[in-house]
Amino acid sequence: MKQPSLSLPARAAAFLPFVLAACCVASPAPAPIILTGADMRPATSLDGQWASIVDPYFNGLFSFHHEEKANGFFLNRKAQPGDHSPTEYDFSKAPTLKVPADWNSQRDSLFYYEGPIWYQRDFTYQPKPHTRTYLHVGAANYRSWFWVNGQKVCDHEGGFTSFNCEVTSALHSGANFIVAAVDNTRHEDNVPTLQTDWWNYGGLTRSVSLIELPEAFIDQYDIHLSRTAPEQVEGWVHVEGAQPGVKVEVEIPELGVRTFSTVQQDGRAGVLLAAPGLERWSSDSPKLYKVTLRAGYDVIEEKIGFRTIETRGTEILLNGKPIFLRGIAIHAEAPYRLGRANTDQDAATLLGWAKELGCNFVRLAHYPHDETMLRAADRMGLLVWSENPVYWALQFDNPKVLAKARQQLDEEIGTSRNHPAIILWSMANETPSYEARTQFIAALAAHARELDPTRLITAALLVRAEGNTKIIDDPLGKALDVIGFNEYIGWYEQTPAGADTTTWRVDYQKPLIVSEFGGGAKAGLHGSPTDRWTEEYQADIYRHQLPMLNRIPQLRGMSPWLLMDFRSPNRPLVGIQDGFNRKGLISDQGQRKQAFFLLQKAYQDKTVGKPD
Ligand code: GCB
């Protein structure tokens, strides 16, 4: 930093006009809210090209003594003749970045970038009376701050969930501008933390829009089939800003049924609706009903499927019948074009491949995927494992980290709770087993159960070995309904044939899902099954795994690792990995590898798992 030529008070005085202009920056902006079914609301899209300024030292927000500035880049200033101090940025001259998209895939210089970037765009707006306007952000990785016309409207932490900031009082009639700062710096006390095995894609990675709502509006709702009373739909609707007594109506027009109730002190109205003749949602017949919710001046039209999911002993029951989950794990990585997946086309391609493989189940790893994936899974009848990004070794003894994980879980469940496709909320992946971690994840599991008692709670655990016996006895299993476990026999340990002599001891009488197994292969690389990185080697892993897994009596599903190759900075092997984790059954350019066909046959012939 250059030495200041003015004394500190003089510098402050020089900035005074801007300090006054930014009257509202210092007061904390209200916390963002969760909206269920935000994608079903009419919205004004703010997607497109945004001006961008790369700001590695976050000079646009912090002063030279690291205090939050009153005249940061969020003011979107233009230099004026006679200014007493320079304006050292200008969004109107800055290069643009596309929204929604990660920045890494848009500009070579940002490929490895981790830090803050500023976004700005203009828009016109006509405020309407008795209307509250919310800025809806599909996802911003990892921390983000938003200002409308220089007024701070919110900030948010967590890179994979949507959030909504009220902007009503900040909007003008006519020309408006919005500024966002997004920072994808990894920190030890973040969720996820420093180490992951995926690319830290930064930016406004999912759509941004403005949603108009009445003064009192439906923010969250949960409409599902009763587990105990057949053909009965139940749940609740929460109305933000409503007085107790406000009438709420829920209607399923196709069935000719509707119900009325009233908002109680806690802002919720209960829903109980007899739905004779209701056709259940299932993998074979993913029936979705239009459901209309009304409260005061607000109305929202949803598409909901009705099914039950529960366990009985070591069985998983979908609509009361035992099911085997023939699955595959999927990262939110865009096929063909790479980068963060976020379009209907990405979802259609990825889930279309899963269907082609013969799946009825997908593990959407390792963080909540976007609404387009979930809507597509609803339509295609793919059951979903949805995952909180509690990955590897978080600071499990830090209560602030627990609060962050809990907030992300609130947002994940709050936004996605009406998707019939989601049957499992996964709390964590491959976490080290010790007391603080077990308590941390058990607390999350209890919280998830409280938020949503209608689905099953799981986590992907590590296993330990005694000789040839693999043992699943992680104490975290007590807190779960379904035990997920990852193992890499034939890749990180032993040879593929090691699976032939492996036996399993499972200390829980609960359903089991092998949430990961597999190995890497470069598409098109051929050789003997003993040559690592060939398609033959990868296929051989699957060839030995499937009979072994069939010998585990309580195995109720699998999601091998994984559908498509994905970018990971941990994979530098030149000529083979080149920055990609190659455990995909399909390459990032859509080439099916041998193991794809092997698993496809096993799924089609139902030679793996119990037939359902
Ligand atoms: C794992 C992780 C997954 C990795 C995978 C691998 O156990 O859960 O995120 O990508 O192994 O390829 O090593």
XYZ file of C-alpha atoms and ligand atoms in Angstrom:
625
model
C 0.000 0.000 0.000
C 1.357 3.419 -0.922
C 1.828 5.745 2.041
C -1.158 8.050 2.369
C -0.355 11.578 1.317
C -3.140 12.894 3.531
C -3.439 12.499 7.277
C -6.141 10.055 8.359
C -8.790 12.699 9.232
C -8.084 14.417 5.909
C -8.558 11.100 4.073
C -11.818 10.536 5.902
C -12.972 14.058 5.001
C -12.054 13.436 1.377
C -14.381 10.459 1.396
C -17.157 12.231 3.287
C -19.531 12.671 0.347
C -19.331 8.951 -0.302
C -19.722 8.114 3.367
C -22.940 10.119 3.406
C -24.096 8.654 0.119
C -23.679 5.190 1.541
C -25.921 5.876 4.495
C -27.157 2.324 4.861
C -24.031 0.263 4.451
C -23.053 0.167 8.116
C -26.393 -1.139 9.375
C -26.494 -4.909 9.045
C -28.684 -6.122 6.198
C -31.441 -8.560 7.120
C -30.598 -12.242 6.790
C -31.687 -13.900 3.547
C -34.824 -16.045 3.667
C -35.602 -19.495 2.291
C -38.284 -19.857 -0.380
C -39.712 -23.264 -1.174
C -40.492 -23.658 -4.868
C -38.877 -20.340 -5.816
C -38.419 -21.695 -9.337
C -42.214 -21.966 -9.706
C -42.670 -18.228 -9.105
C -42.886 -15.729 -11.977
C -39.539 -13.929 -11.970
C -37.567 -11.226 -13.742
C -34.324 -12.819 -14.776
C -31.056 -11.025 -14.054
C -29.060 -13.680 -15.888
C -26.758 -12.622 -18.692
C -23.501 -10.699 -18.883
C -22.420 -8.848 -15.735
C -19.478 -6.439 -15.525
C -16.727 -7.988 -13.407
C -13.706 -6.822 -11.446
C -11.181 -9.323 -10.106
C -10.162 -8.113 -6.638
C -7.747 -10.577 -4.996
C -7.062 -8.335 -1.957
C -10.753 -7.389 -1.600
C -9.784 -3.741 -1.875
C -13.282 -2.948 -3.130
C -14.729 -3.799 0.280
C -11.894 -3.282 2.766
C -9.784 -0.186 3.478
C -6.005 -0.208 3.820
C -6.478 -0.890 7.561
C -8.935 -3.660 6.741
C -12.070 -1.859 7.832
C -15.242 -2.291 5.821
C -15.443 0.662 3.452
C -18.394 3.011 3.231
C -17.426 3.864 -0.348
C -16.643 0.429 -1.734
C -17.140 -0.775 -5.275
C -20.789 -1.406 -4.420
C -21.443 2.321 -4.972
C -20.700 1.765 -8.672
C -19.244 5.273 -8.842
C -18.286 7.090 -11.994
C -15.380 9.518 -11.732
C -16.543 13.155 -11.882
C -14.533 16.220 -12.935
C -13.297 17.974 -9.789
C -13.374 14.833 -7.611
C -11.116 15.221 -4.591
C -9.942 11.669 -4.751
C -9.574 9.160 -7.542
C -12.130 6.488 -8.374
C -9.965 3.502 -9.215
C -12.564 1.211 -10.726
C -15.214 1.522 -13.403
C -17.689 -1.270 -13.999
C -18.757 0.235 -17.318
C -15.257 -0.414 -18.691
C -14.752 -3.795 -17.049
C -14.895 -7.124 -18.896
C -18.009 -9.206 -18.381
C -18.745 -12.622 -16.896
C -21.752 -14.733 -17.685
C -24.354 -15.455 -15.014
C -25.175 -18.189 -14.206
C -21.763 -19.791 -14.564
C -18.589 -20.423 -12.651
C -15.850 -17.946 -13.485
C -13.116 -20.591 -13.737
C -14.451 -21.972 -17.001
C -14.977 -18.560 -18.602
C -11.531 -17.007 -18.610
C -8.176 -18.781 -18.694
C -6.751 -16.367 -16.109
C -9.511 -17.402 -13.662
C -9.078 -21.143 -14.033
C -7.334 -21.544 -10.675
C -8.569 -18.279 -9.158
C -9.657 -18.356 -5.534
C -10.661 -15.006 -4.088
C -13.210 -12.234 -4.435
C -14.693 -11.041 -7.729
C -17.137 -8.158 -8.128
C -20.173 -8.392 -10.398
C -22.364 -5.512 -11.568
C -25.302 -5.073 -13.896
C -27.953 -2.469 -14.680
C -31.637 -3.218 -14.924
C -34.871 -1.301 -15.124
C -37.637 -1.828 -12.657
C -41.075 -0.522 -11.858
C -41.925 -0.994 -8.172
C -45.545 -1.981 -7.585
C -47.683 -1.057 -4.584
C -48.259 -3.708 -1.893
C -45.476 -5.801 -3.375
C -42.312 -7.113 -1.771
C -39.462 -7.824 -4.146
C -36.815 -10.423 -3.398
C -33.496 -10.998 -5.075
C -33.314 -14.747 -5.648
C -29.825 -16.216 -5.925
C -29.717 -19.862 -7.047
C -26.196 -20.262 -5.625
C -23.051 -18.174 -5.132
C -19.865 -19.993 -4.196
C -18.810 -19.540 -1.417
C -19.491 -16.230 0.369
C -21.417 -13.439 -1.260
C -22.533 -9.875 -0.598
C -25.241 -7.959 -2.487
C -26.083 -4.279 -2.901
C -28.909 -2.689 -4.876
C -28.369 0.968 -5.830
C -25.557 1.135 -3.281
C -27.654 -0.228 -0.418
C -26.563 -3.475 1.140
C -29.367 -6.017 0.881
C -27.750 -9.156 2.299
C -24.768 -11.413 2.572
C -24.663 -15.183 2.535
C -22.366 -18.091 3.251
C -22.542 -21.496 1.565
C -21.968 -22.256 -2.095
C -24.686 -24.721 -3.086
C -28.014 -23.511 -1.763
C -30.408 -20.793 -2.905
C -31.346 -17.758 -0.840
C -33.515 -14.668 -1.142
C -32.828 -11.095 -0.060
C -35.528 -8.485 0.273
C -34.733 -5.523 -1.988
C -38.079 -3.658 -1.881
C -36.787 -0.535 -0.154
C -33.609 -0.361 -2.233
C -35.312 -0.353 -5.638
C -36.072 2.774 -7.676
C -38.508 3.362 -10.444
C -36.598 3.176 -13.742
C -32.822 2.633 -13.825
C -31.336 0.459 -11.081
C -28.066 -1.357 -10.568
C -27.018 -4.357 -8.579
C -23.515 -5.162 -7.345
C -22.397 -8.488 -5.913
C -19.093 -9.610 -4.466
C -18.445 -13.355 -4.497
C -15.472 -14.924 -2.735
C -14.551 -18.592 -3.179
C -11.516 -18.547 -0.872
C -11.268 -21.836 1.016
C -11.053 -21.568 4.810
C -10.519 -24.215 7.452
C -13.757 -23.293 9.208
C -15.904 -23.415 6.068
C -18.347 -26.120 5.017
C -16.794 -27.735 3.011
C -13.312 -27.086 4.360
C -9.839 -26.781 2.763
C -9.588 -30.247 1.185
C -12.120 -31.555 -1.304
C -11.809 -33.729 -4.396
C -13.647 -31.359 -6.737
C -13.002 -28.040 -8.388
C -13.683 -24.969 -6.281
C -15.819 -23.319 -8.956
C -16.438 -19.690 -7.919
C -19.055 -17.141 -8.831
C -22.764 -16.737 -9.349
C -23.046 -20.336 -10.451
C -26.831 -20.545 -10.608
C -29.532 -18.159 -11.898
C -30.249 -14.775 -10.325
C -33.685 -13.157 -10.553
C -36.184 -10.833 -8.911
C -39.324 -12.382 -7.471
C -42.359 -10.243 -6.640
C -44.520 -11.284 -3.731
C -47.500 -9.807 -1.924
C -47.014 -8.246 1.530
C -47.900 -11.574 3.149
C -46.671 -14.566 1.133
C -46.112 -18.299 1.262
C -42.407 -18.794 1.940
C -42.214 -22.470 2.891
C -44.513 -25.464 2.641
C -44.397 -29.218 2.911
C -47.105 -31.248 1.169
C -46.649 -35.015 1.263
C -48.462 -38.330 1.490
C -49.203 -39.630 4.964
C -47.201 -42.720 5.949
C -50.031 -44.020 8.071
C -53.335 -42.975 6.482
C -53.609 -44.184 2.890
C -54.716 -41.619 0.304
C -54.294 -38.779 2.772
C -52.167 -35.774 1.912
C -50.801 -33.806 4.842
C -48.283 -31.118 5.714
C -48.211 -27.386 6.363
C -47.934 -24.010 4.704
C -46.029 -21.120 6.306
C -47.135 -17.615 5.431
C -44.552 -14.892 6.018
C -45.970 -11.632 7.322
C -49.484 -13.022 7.878
C -51.645 -12.408 10.927
C -53.066 -15.503 12.631
C -56.420 -16.371 11.094
C -55.439 -15.786 7.450
C -57.067 -18.457 5.278
C -54.893 -20.967 3.390
C -56.200 -23.171 0.589
C -54.527 -26.227 -0.922
C -56.048 -27.754 -4.034
C -55.233 -30.721 -6.264
C -57.429 -29.860 -9.264
C -56.937 -33.170 -11.101
C -58.393 -35.052 -8.145
C -61.062 -32.436 -7.553
C -60.021 -32.008 -3.911
C -59.142 -28.997 -1.799
C -58.849 -28.059 1.828
C -58.920 -24.852 3.845
C -57.184 -24.013 7.071
C -55.968 -20.920 8.896
C -52.593 -19.526 9.861
C -51.739 -20.083 13.528
C -49.518 -18.046 15.881
C -46.368 -19.631 14.448
C -47.286 -18.499 10.923
C -48.183 -22.017 9.805
C -51.432 -23.524 8.614
C -51.800 -27.296 8.833
C -52.836 -29.258 5.735
C -54.955 -32.403 5.794
C -56.565 -33.537 2.598
C -58.359 -36.750 1.699
C -57.283 -37.639 -1.847
C -59.237 -40.708 -2.957
C -57.962 -42.266 -6.159
C -54.531 -40.620 -5.807
C -51.926 -42.312 -8.002
C -48.624 -42.747 -6.244
C -45.325 -41.463 -7.590
C -42.794 -44.236 -8.202
C -39.724 -44.895 -10.349
C -41.828 -46.761 -12.901
C -44.646 -44.253 -12.890
C -43.459 -40.817 -11.755
C -46.882 -39.209 -11.579
C -46.818 -35.508 -10.649
C -49.901 -33.525 -9.700
C -50.428 -29.824 -10.035
C -50.980 -28.529 -6.511
C -52.239 -24.975 -5.996
C -51.536 -23.177 -2.731
C -53.303 -19.919 -1.891
C -52.953 -17.581 1.073
C -54.450 -14.092 0.994
C -53.196 -12.488 -2.236
C -50.526 -15.112 -2.803
C -50.816 -18.148 -5.036
C -48.220 -20.709 -6.059
C -48.603 -23.649 -8.403
C -46.439 -26.644 -7.611
C -45.858 -30.019 -9.208
C -45.756 -32.646 -6.498
C -45.637 -36.426 -6.562
C -46.950 -38.454 -3.635
C -45.143 -41.471 -2.263
C -43.943 -42.813 1.057
C -40.444 -43.873 2.005
C -39.564 -45.755 5.182
C -37.476 -48.595 6.523
C -38.582 -51.902 8.019
C -35.727 -53.807 9.621
C -33.088 -53.909 6.925
C -35.525 -53.113 4.088
C -36.163 -49.788 2.359
C -39.831 -49.486 1.459
C -41.082 -47.226 -1.330
C -44.871 -47.002 -1.133
C -44.763 -49.895 1.334
C -42.816 -52.231 -0.987
C -39.165 -53.274 -0.625
C -36.907 -51.631 -3.168
C -33.295 -52.061 -4.289
C -31.566 -48.814 -5.236
C -29.702 -49.339 -8.515
C -27.783 -46.117 -8.529
C -24.840 -44.041 -9.586
C -23.123 -41.044 -7.979
C -23.105 -37.746 -9.871
C -21.197 -34.478 -9.411
C -22.797 -31.218 -10.607
C -20.269 -31.028 -13.435
C -21.523 -30.017 -16.877
C -21.205 -32.708 -19.535
C -19.324 -31.775 -22.737
C -18.714 -28.118 -21.861
C -17.347 -28.652 -18.297
C -17.724 -26.255 -15.373
C -20.551 -26.207 -12.869
C -23.736 -27.862 -14.180
C -26.743 -25.556 -14.019
C -28.999 -25.921 -17.061
C -31.987 -28.092 -17.958
C -29.825 -29.561 -20.705
C -27.079 -30.542 -18.206
C -29.675 -32.240 -16.008
C -31.300 -33.991 -18.970
C -27.935 -35.331 -20.171
C -26.659 -36.497 -16.781
C -29.906 -38.057 -15.636
C -30.552 -39.437 -19.139
C -27.236 -41.299 -18.857
C -28.242 -42.598 -15.425
C -31.487 -43.927 -16.935
C -29.563 -45.498 -19.827
C -27.391 -47.231 -17.243
C -30.526 -48.780 -15.770
C -30.660 -46.703 -12.588
C -33.642 -45.970 -10.413
C -31.451 -43.988 -7.981
C -28.807 -41.243 -8.058
C -26.515 -39.962 -5.347
C -26.221 -36.230 -6.009
C -22.783 -35.733 -4.468
C -21.325 -33.929 -2.487
C -23.540 -30.864 -1.956
C -27.100 -29.871 -2.834
C -27.579 -29.844 -6.619
C -29.781 -27.271 -8.324
C -33.534 -27.256 -8.797
C -33.264 -28.250 -12.468
C -31.671 -31.579 -11.428
C -34.319 -32.207 -8.806
C -37.223 -31.304 -11.089
C -35.770 -33.584 -13.791
C -35.387 -36.427 -11.251
C -39.034 -35.910 -10.220
C -40.132 -36.212 -13.850
C -37.867 -39.158 -14.662
C -38.635 -41.215 -11.577
C -35.079 -41.230 -10.253
C -34.837 -41.554 -6.490
C -32.348 -39.083 -5.023
C -29.768 -39.034 -2.235
C -29.315 -35.314 -1.456
C -26.151 -34.351 0.388
C -24.984 -31.682 2.830
C -21.368 -30.628 2.055
C -20.012 -31.946 5.365
C -17.083 -33.566 3.592
C -13.909 -35.105 5.062
C -12.318 -33.355 8.056
C -14.281 -30.261 9.085
C -13.553 -28.469 12.350
C -16.015 -30.677 14.172
C -15.255 -29.151 17.570
C -16.061 -25.628 16.381
C -19.675 -24.575 17.162
C -19.487 -21.930 14.413
C -18.864 -24.658 11.865
C -21.853 -26.600 13.181
C -23.977 -23.458 12.744
C -22.778 -23.162 9.140
C -23.550 -26.797 8.355
C -26.940 -26.421 10.004
C -27.749 -23.328 7.996
C -26.894 -25.125 4.749
C -29.070 -28.048 5.825
C -31.942 -25.651 6.611
C -31.622 -24.198 3.119
C -31.299 -27.580 1.418
C -34.345 -29.061 3.138
C -36.310 -25.801 3.103
C -36.007 -25.385 -0.654
C -36.219 -29.039 -1.740
C -38.644 -30.671 0.664
C -41.439 -31.197 -1.849
C -39.471 -33.222 -4.370
C -40.835 -36.771 -4.390
C -37.520 -37.883 -5.895
C -35.563 -37.088 -2.717
C -35.758 -40.028 -0.327
C -32.495 -39.600 1.604
C -30.914 -36.614 3.309
C -27.226 -37.356 3.657
C -25.488 -35.602 6.507
C -21.839 -36.190 5.636
C -19.209 -37.978 3.572
C -16.140 -39.910 4.803
C -15.624 -38.048 8.050
C -12.967 -39.148 10.554
C -14.501 -41.041 13.467
C -14.047 -39.345 16.860
C -16.354 -38.091 19.584
C -16.724 -34.427 18.502
C -17.431 -35.438 14.912
C -20.012 -38.034 15.931
C -21.816 -35.500 18.117
C -21.646 -32.863 15.374
C -23.202 -35.097 12.718
C -25.695 -36.685 15.125
C -26.859 -33.140 15.954
C -27.321 -32.455 12.248
C -29.221 -35.724 11.842
C -31.546 -34.840 14.726
C -32.086 -31.404 13.214
C -32.864 -32.865 9.772
C -35.336 -35.286 11.316
C -37.059 -32.436 13.115
C -37.270 -30.413 9.893
C -38.465 -33.377 7.850
C -39.693 -36.517 9.602
C -40.902 -37.980 6.274
C -37.533 -38.934 4.770
C -34.612 -41.140 5.721
C -31.328 -39.912 7.151
C -28.028 -41.303 5.942
C -24.296 -40.541 5.658
C -21.415 -42.088 3.727
C -19.173 -43.742 6.323
C -15.650 -45.122 6.140
C -15.071 -48.787 6.887
C -12.252 -50.494 8.761
C -10.623 -53.863 8.220
C -9.471 -56.834 10.301
C -7.678 -59.225 7.969
C -10.035 -60.017 5.100
C -13.052 -58.750 6.981
C -14.400 -55.266 6.408
C -16.217 -53.891 9.403
C -18.951 -51.285 9.509
C -19.203 -50.232 13.135
C -18.768 -46.453 13.022
C -20.684 -45.100 16.064
C -22.336 -42.554 13.792
C -24.430 -45.430 12.428
C -26.661 -45.127 15.517
C -27.890 -41.732 14.325
C -28.788 -42.928 10.813
C -31.790 -44.692 9.263
C -29.779 -46.036 6.344
C -26.025 -46.682 6.483
C -23.963 -45.532 3.523
C -20.365 -46.732 3.213
C -17.545 -46.101 0.744
C -14.860 -48.638 -0.148
C -12.222 -48.816 -2.867
C -11.090 -52.445 -2.993
C -9.121 -52.807 -6.221
C -8.195 -49.157 -6.466
C -6.792 -47.577 -3.277
C -6.147 -51.005 -1.770
C -5.499 -54.535 -3.031
C -6.216 -55.677 -6.575
C -9.751 -56.026 -7.966
C -9.672 -59.753 -7.088
C -9.265 -58.750 -3.430
C -13.050 -58.427 -3.378
C -13.410 -62.218 -3.932
C -12.062 -63.052 -0.497
C -13.470 -60.082 1.406
C -16.179 -60.743 3.960
C -18.295 -58.113 5.683
C -19.385 -57.550 9.256
C -22.099 -54.969 9.715
C -22.905 -54.035 13.298
C -26.221 -52.392 12.477
C -29.500 -54.061 11.620
C -30.319 -51.287 9.199
C -30.435 -51.034 5.396
C -27.048 -50.581 3.779
C -26.048 -48.663 0.647
C -22.558 -48.864 -0.819
C -22.336 -45.163 -1.576
C -18.985 -45.389 -3.424
C -16.713 -47.930 -5.051
C -14.859 -47.809 -8.353
C -11.595 -46.862 -9.984
C -10.112 -44.657 -12.694
C -9.861 -45.283 -16.425
C -9.048 -43.017 -19.300
C -11.700 -43.438 -21.976
C -10.188 -45.152 -25.000
C -7.135 -46.477 -23.126
C -7.040 -50.249 -23.516
C -4.812 -53.015 -22.206
C -4.857 -55.963 -19.895
C -7.187 -55.989 -16.845
C -4.040 -55.702 -14.743
C -3.021 -52.374 -16.327
C -4.182 -49.532 -14.158
C -6.005 -46.651 -15.936
C -7.273 -48.891 -18.756
C -10.968 -49.416 -19.342
C -10.313 -53.139 -18.776
C -8.872 -52.519 -15.283
C -11.854 -50.374 -14.282
C -14.307 -52.965 -15.631
C -12.465 -55.658 -13.692
C -13.073 -53.752 -10.455
C -16.805 -53.831 -11.165
C -16.620 -57.496 -12.210
C -15.234 -58.460 -8.782
C -17.206 -55.936 -6.743
C -20.702 -56.971 -7.783
C -20.548 -60.619 -6.560
C -18.941 -59.442 -3.307
C -21.656 -56.857 -2.727
C -24.317 -59.463 -3.474
C -23.002 -61.454 -0.517
C -23.888 -58.672 1.969
C -27.377 -59.700 3.111
C -28.614 -56.256 4.083
C -27.367 -54.382 1.023
C -30.269 -52.336 -0.308
C -28.588 -50.120 -2.845
C -25.442 -48.835 -4.509
C -24.131 -45.656 -6.080
C -20.717 -46.483 -7.566
C -18.267 -43.615 -7.988
C -19.320 -42.257 -10.536
C -21.264 -41.372 -13.668
C -18.926 -38.891 -15.402
C -15.286 -37.819 -15.117
C -14.965 -34.478 -13.332
C -12.368 -31.813 -12.753
C -10.310 -32.061 -9.604
C -7.100 -30.197 -8.797
C -5.947 -33.314 -6.912
C -5.502 -35.276 -10.143
C -2.409 -34.008 -11.973
C -1.156 -37.224 -13.619
C -0.092 -36.087 -17.089
C -1.518 -37.926 -20.075
C -4.048 -39.802 -17.943
C -5.794 -37.551 -15.494
C -4.767 -34.091 -16.720
C -6.763 -32.483 -13.920
C -9.690 -34.923 -14.013
C -10.853 -37.575 -11.622
C -11.244 -40.421 -14.142
C -13.509 -42.707 -12.134
C -16.439 -41.862 -14.403
C -18.200 -44.642 -16.293
C -18.533 -41.975 -18.983
C -15.888 -39.426 -19.979
C -16.603 -35.705 -19.751
C -17.129 -35.863 -23.546
C -19.746 -38.595 -23.316
C -17.677 -41.705 -24.209
C -19.024 -44.766 -22.390
C -16.257 -46.904 -20.877
C -16.388 -50.715 -20.626
C -17.496 -50.635 -16.994
C -20.571 -48.663 -18.041
C -21.805 -51.599 -20.113
C -20.905 -54.121 -17.423
C -22.921 -52.292 -14.783
C -25.723 -51.595 -17.256
C -26.089 -55.327 -17.891
C -26.085 -56.128 -14.174
C -28.766 -53.481 -13.559
C -30.876 -54.556 -16.527
C -30.652 -58.265 -15.700
C -31.056 -57.493 -11.999
C -28.103 -59.699 -11.186
C -26.974 -57.253 -8.561
C -28.942 -56.637 -5.394
C -32.276 -58.159 -4.593
C -34.732 -57.950 -7.466
C -37.649 -55.676 -6.628
C -13.920 -40.648 -2.073
C -14.659 -39.363 -1.985
C -14.896 -38.762 -3.350
C -13.627 -38.878 -4.184
C -13.344 -40.347 -4.374
C -12.064 -40.606 -5.168
O -13.923 -41.458 -1.212
O -15.855 -39.478 -1.279
O -15.293 -37.434 -3.201
O -13.719 -38.201 -5.390
O -13.169 -40.957 -3.137
O -12.129 -40.610 -6.385
O -11.021 -40.802 -4.567
